[in-house]
Coordinates of C-alpha atoms and ligand atoms in Angstrom, one line a residue:
X1 CA 1.8 -24.6 -8.8
X2 CA 2.9 -21.1 -10.0
X3 CA 4.9 -18.9 -7.6
X4 CA 3.5 -15.4 -7.9
X5 CA 3.6 -11.9 -6.5
X6 CA 0.6 -9.6 -6.5
X7 CA 0.8 -5.8 -6.5
X8 CA -2.4 -3.8 -6.1
X9 CA -1.9 -0.1 -7.2
X10 CA 0.8 -1.0 -9.7
X11 CA 0.1 1.7 -12.3
X12 CA 2.1 4.5 -10.5
X13 CA 4.1 5.6 -7.5
X14 CA 5.2 3.1 -4.9
X15 CA 3.2 0.2 -6.3
X16 CA 5.0 0.5 -9.7
X17 CA 8.3 0.8 -7.9
X18 CA 7.5 -2.4 -5.9
X19 CA 6.9 -4.3 -9.2
X20 CA 10.4 -3.3 -10.4
X21 CA 12.2 -4.1 -7.2
X22 CA 10.3 -7.4 -6.6
X23 CA 11.5 -8.5 -10.0
X24 CA 15.1 -8.0 -8.8
X25 CA 14.8 -9.1 -5.2
X26 CA 12.5 -12.1 -5.3
X27 CA 13.9 -14.6 -7.7
X28 CA 12.1 -17.7 -9.0
X29 CA 8.7 -15.9 -9.4
X30 CA 6.7 -17.2 -12.4
X31 CA 4.4 -14.2 -12.6
X32 CA 3.8 -10.8 -11.1
X33 CA 0.1 -9.9 -11.2
X34 CA -0.3 -6.1 -11.4
X35 CA -3.6 -4.5 -10.5
X36 CA -5.0 -1.0 -11.1
X37 CA -7.7 0.8 -13.1
X38 CA -5.4 2.3 -15.8
X39 CA -4.9 -0.6 -18.2
X40 CA -2.6 1.1 -20.6
X41 CA -0.2 1.9 -17.7
X42 CA -0.2 -1.7 -16.6
X43 CA 0.4 -3.0 -20.2
X44 CA 3.3 -0.6 -20.6
X45 CA 4.8 -2.0 -17.4
X46 CA 4.3 -5.5 -18.7
X47 CA 6.0 -4.7 -22.0
X48 CA 9.0 -3.3 -20.2
X49 CA 9.4 -5.9 -17.5
X50 CA 8.0 -9.3 -18.7
X51 CA 10.7 -11.9 -19.4
X52 CA 10.5 -15.5 -20.5
X53 CA 10.8 -16.7 -17.0
X54 CA 8.7 -14.1 -15.2
X55 CA 5.6 -12.7 -16.9
X56 CA 3.8 -9.5 -15.7
X57 CA 0.1 -10.3 -15.8
X58 CA -2.3 -7.3 -16.0
X59 CA -5.6 -7.2 -14.1
X60 CA -7.6 -4.0 -14.7
X61 CA -9.7 -3.9 -11.6
X62 CA -11.4 -1.1 -9.7
X63 CA -10.8 -2.3 -6.2
X64 CA -13.6 -0.3 -4.7
X65 CA -16.1 -2.4 -6.8
X66 CA -17.0 -5.6 -4.9
X67 CA -18.0 -7.3 -8.1
X68 CA -14.7 -6.6 -9.7
X69 CA -12.9 -7.9 -6.6
X70 CA -14.9 -11.1 -7.1
X71 CA -13.4 -11.4 -10.6
X72 CA -10.0 -11.4 -8.9
X73 CA -11.1 -14.0 -6.4
X74 CA -12.2 -16.3 -9.3
X75 CA -8.8 -15.8 -11.0
X76 CA -7.1 -16.9 -7.8
X77 CA -9.5 -19.9 -7.5
X78 CA -8.8 -21.0 -11.1
X79 CA -5.0 -20.6 -10.8
X80 CA -4.5 -21.8 -7.2
X81 CA -1.1 -20.2 -7.1
X82 CA 1.5 -19.9 -4.3
X83 CA 1.5 -16.2 -3.4
X84 CA 5.0 -15.4 -2.3
X85 CA 4.4 -11.6 -2.0
X86 CA 1.3 -9.4 -1.7
X87 CA 1.7 -5.6 -1.9
X88 CA -1.4 -3.5 -1.1
X89 CA -0.4 -0.1 -2.5
X90 CA -3.7 1.0 -3.9
X91 CA -4.8 4.0 -1.9
X92 CA -5.4 7.7 -1.9
X93 CA -6.0 10.7 0.3
X94 CA -7.9 13.9 -0.2
X95 CA -7.3 17.0 1.8
X96 CA -10.0 19.3 3.2
X97 CA -12.3 19.9 6.1
X98 CA -14.6 17.0 6.9
X99 CA -17.8 19.1 6.7
X100 CA -16.9 20.7 3.4
X101 CA -15.8 17.6 1.6
X102 CA -18.2 15.5 -0.4
X103 CA -19.6 12.2 1.0
X104 CA -18.2 10.4 -2.1
X105 CA -14.6 11.7 -1.4
X106 CA -14.8 10.7 2.3
X107 CA -16.3 7.3 1.9
X108 CA -14.2 6.6 -1.2
X109 CA -11.0 6.7 0.9
X110 CA -12.4 4.3 3.4
X111 CA -13.6 1.9 0.7
X112 CA -10.2 1.7 -1.1
X113 CA -7.8 2.2 1.8
X114 CA -9.7 0.0 4.3
X115 CA -12.4 -2.2 2.7
X116 CA -10.5 -3.2 -0.5
X117 CA -7.2 -3.7 1.4
X118 CA -9.0 -6.0 3.9
X119 CA -10.7 -8.0 1.2
X120 CA -7.5 -8.3 -0.9
X121 CA -5.5 -9.5 2.1
X122 CA -8.2 -12.1 3.1
X123 CA -8.5 -13.4 -0.5
X124 CA -4.8 -13.8 -0.9
X125 CA -4.0 -15.2 2.6
X126 CA -5.2 -18.8 1.8
X127 CA -2.7 -19.0 -1.1
X128 CA 0.2 -18.0 1.2
X129 CA 2.5 -20.2 3.2
X130 CA 5.7 -20.2 5.2
X131 CA 8.0 -17.5 3.8
X132 CA 5.3 -15.4 2.2
X133 CA 5.3 -11.6 2.8
X134 CA 2.4 -9.1 2.9
X135 CA 3.4 -5.4 2.4
X136 CA 0.6 -3.1 3.6
X137 CA 0.8 0.6 2.8
X138 CA -0.3 2.6 5.9
X139 CA 1.4 6.0 6.3
X140 CA 3.1 8.2 8.9
X141 CA -0.4 9.7 9.1
X142 CA -1.3 6.6 11.0
X143 CA 0.7 7.8 14.0
X144 CA -1.5 10.9 14.8
X145 CA -5.0 12.3 13.9
X146 CA -4.7 14.9 11.2
X147 CA -7.3 17.8 11.0
X148 CA -8.1 18.5 7.3
X149 CA -6.8 15.0 6.4
X150 CA -8.9 13.3 9.0
X151 CA -10.4 10.4 7.1
X152 CA -7.2 9.6 5.3
X153 CA -5.2 9.5 8.6
X154 CA -8.0 7.4 10.2
X155 CA -7.9 4.9 7.3
X156 CA -4.1 4.6 7.7
X157 CA -4.5 4.0 11.5
X158 CA -6.9 1.2 10.6
X159 CA -4.3 -0.3 8.2
X160 CA -1.6 -0.2 10.8
X161 CA -3.7 -1.6 13.6
X162 CA -5.1 -4.4 11.4
X163 CA -1.7 -5.3 10.0
X164 CA 0.0 -5.5 13.3
X165 CA -2.6 -7.8 14.7
X166 CA -2.7 -9.9 11.5
X167 CA 1.1 -10.3 11.7
X168 CA 0.7 -11.9 15.1
X169 CA -2.1 -14.2 13.8
X170 CA 0.2 -15.2 10.9
X171 CA 3.3 -15.9 13.0
X172 CA 2.6 -19.6 13.4
X173 CA 2.2 -20.0 9.7
X174 CA 5.5 -18.3 9.0
X175 CA 3.9 -15.4 7.1
X176 CA 5.2 -11.9 7.7
X177 CA 3.2 -8.7 7.5
X178 CA 5.3 -5.6 7.0
X179 CA 3.4 -2.3 7.3
X180 CA 5.0 0.6 5.5
X181 CA 4.5 4.0 7.1
X182 CA 6.1 6.6 4.8
X183 CA 6.0 10.4 5.2
X184 CA 5.5 12.5 2.1
X185 CA 6.7 10.6 -1.1
X186 CA 7.1 12.1 -4.5
X187 CA 4.3 10.3 -6.5
X188 CA 1.0 11.2 -8.1
X189 CA -0.5 11.0 -4.6
X190 CA -0.2 14.7 -4.1
X191 CA -2.0 15.6 -7.4
X192 CA -5.0 13.6 -6.2
X193 CA -4.8 14.9 -2.5
X194 CA -4.7 18.5 -3.6
X195 CA -7.8 18.3 -5.8
X196 CA -9.8 19.3 -2.7
X197 CA -7.4 21.5 -0.8
X198 CA -3.8 22.3 -0.2
X199 CA -1.3 20.2 1.7
X200 CA 0.7 21.9 4.4
X201 CA 4.0 23.2 2.8
X202 CA 6.2 21.7 5.5
X203 CA 5.2 18.2 4.3
X204 CA 6.7 19.0 0.8
X205 CA 10.0 20.0 2.4
X206 CA 10.5 16.5 3.7
X207 CA 9.4 14.7 0.6
X208 CA 11.5 11.6 -0.4
X209 CA 11.7 9.3 -3.5
X210 CA 9.6 6.2 -3.9
X211 CA 12.6 4.1 -4.8
X212 CA 14.1 4.6 -1.4
X213 CA 10.9 3.9 0.6
X214 CA 10.4 0.6 -1.3
X215 CA 14.0 -0.5 -1.0
X216 CA 13.9 0.1 2.7
X217 CA 10.6 -1.8 3.0
X218 CA 12.0 -4.9 1.2
X219 CA 15.1 -4.8 3.3
X220 CA 13.1 -4.4 6.5
X221 CA 11.0 -7.5 5.5
X222 CA 14.2 -9.5 5.0
X223 CA 15.0 -8.8 8.6
X224 CA 11.5 -9.7 9.7
X225 CA 10.5 -6.2 10.7
X226 CA 6.8 -5.6 11.1
X227 CA 6.9 -1.8 10.6
X228 CA 9.0 0.0 8.0
X229 CA 9.6 3.7 8.5
X230 CA 11.9 5.4 6.0
X231 CA 14.1 8.4 7.1
X232 CA 15.1 10.2 10.3
X233 CA 12.2 12.7 10.1
X234 CA 9.4 10.2 10.1
X235 CA 11.2 8.0 12.7
X236 CA 11.4 11.1 14.9
X237 CA 7.7 11.8 14.2
X238 CA 6.7 8.3 15.2
X239 CA 8.7 8.7 18.5
X240 CA 7.1 12.1 19.2
X241 CA 3.6 10.6 18.7
X242 CA 4.5 7.9 21.3
X243 CA 5.8 10.4 23.9
X244 CA 3.9 13.6 23.6
X245 CA 0.1 13.9 24.3
X246 CA -1.7 13.8 21.0
X247 CA -3.9 16.9 21.9
X248 CA -0.7 19.0 22.1
X249 CA 0.7 17.6 18.8
X250 CA -2.6 18.1 17.0
X251 CA -2.7 21.7 18.1
X252 CA 0.8 22.3 16.9
X253 CA 0.8 20.4 13.6
X254 CA -3.0 20.5 12.8
Ligands
NAP301 N1 2.9 9.5 -1.6 C1 2.8 9.7 -0.4 O1 3.2 10.8 0.1 C2 2.3 8.6 0.6 C3 2.7 8.7 1.9 C4 2.3 7.7 2.8 C5 1.5 6.7 2.3 N2 1.1 6.6 1.0 C6 0.3 5.5 0.6 O2 1.1 4.7 -0.3 C7 0.2 4.0 -1.2 C8 0.7 4.2 -2.6 O3 0.6 5.6 -2.9 P1 1.4 6.3 -4.0 O4 2.1 7.5 -3.3 O5 2.2 5.4 -4.8 O6 0.2 6.9 -4.9 P2 -0.1 6.9 -6.4 O7 1.1 7.2 -7.2 O8 -1.3 7.9 -6.6 O9 -0.6 5.4 -6.7 C9 -1.8 4.9 -6.2 C10 -2.1 3.6 -6.9 O10 -3.4 3.2 -6.5 C11 -4.2 2.8 -7.6 N3 -5.6 3.0 -7.4 C12 -6.3 4.1 -7.0 N4 -7.6 3.9 -6.9 C13 -7.8 2.6 -7.3 C14 -8.9 1.8 -7.4 N5 -10.2 2.2 -7.2 N6 -8.8 0.5 -7.8 C15 -7.5 0.0 -8.1 N7 -6.4 0.7 -8.0 C16 -6.5 2.0 -7.6 C17 -3.7 3.8 -8.7 O11 -4.0 3.2 -10.0 P3 -5.2 3.6 -11.0 O12 -5.4 5.1 -10.8 O13 -4.7 3.3 -12.3 O14 -6.3 2.8 -10.6 C18 -2.2 3.8 -8.4 O15 -1.6 2.7 -9.1 C19 -1.2 4.5 -0.9 O16 -1.9 3.6 -0.1 C20 -0.9 5.8 -0.2 O17 -2.0 6.1 0.7 C21 1.5 7.6 0.1

């Protein structure tokens, strides 16, 4: 039985960074399956990182397409691997007022960030056992509703809620679910987010590098932490959202 890791959203940003760090941190993996739509990016990553003992296997899949996810389910069924690590990093957010944004943009976020993540997690879970880890990308946006980023923040609240509950369900099996809640990170995320509007400038002032967020998440998982928040600013934000009435915070930050 092959020991594998699976990274969804591996063609850029934090997903790609995860592939690099998993290779170093999780020894004895036979393969890392990398998933995204941009095949050439995945193949470049495979060329760079594949070794004789650990192959990077490229799967070009649009995760919002249920039929393409079915292809992934079949690949799992045929291989019957032991999944040591699953990273659900495929996701995007688009900024803008709810009423002015297109239905496609709004529902697309929910389809990728929520539906696809749920399906991926469910498909992979039956190939996991004691010692397996699931990394779910939520966001600091999960802590507080965000006007003009409303659907994105709501999708991330969904991921955080789902993953915390799932972690509890998985405890008996010895499987850990670590949910990552970053603030602004320097990736292609912002290019996509700003196609429909402008992100508040204070967010860009607290931007951090993907490498650090991923390293912190892997380290947090080693300590069995269920939520990983990188940096003082986002930790303070999380605390604020626990202590101060949300209506006040939304008025101030919204
Ligand atoms: N950057 C931030 O500030 C930030 C902060 C908090 C949370 N997050 C979350 O962190 C996660 C990673 O984001 P990132 O910053 O690394 O963004 P990114 O650089 O834009 O990467 C997003 C990844 O998702 C993949 N993806 C997008 N649509 C897909 C689809 N339909 N099917 C399959 N793959 C798809 C992209 O690949 P293809 O385009 O090749 O398909 C890419 O590999 C996301 O869930 C994001 O919401 C980001």
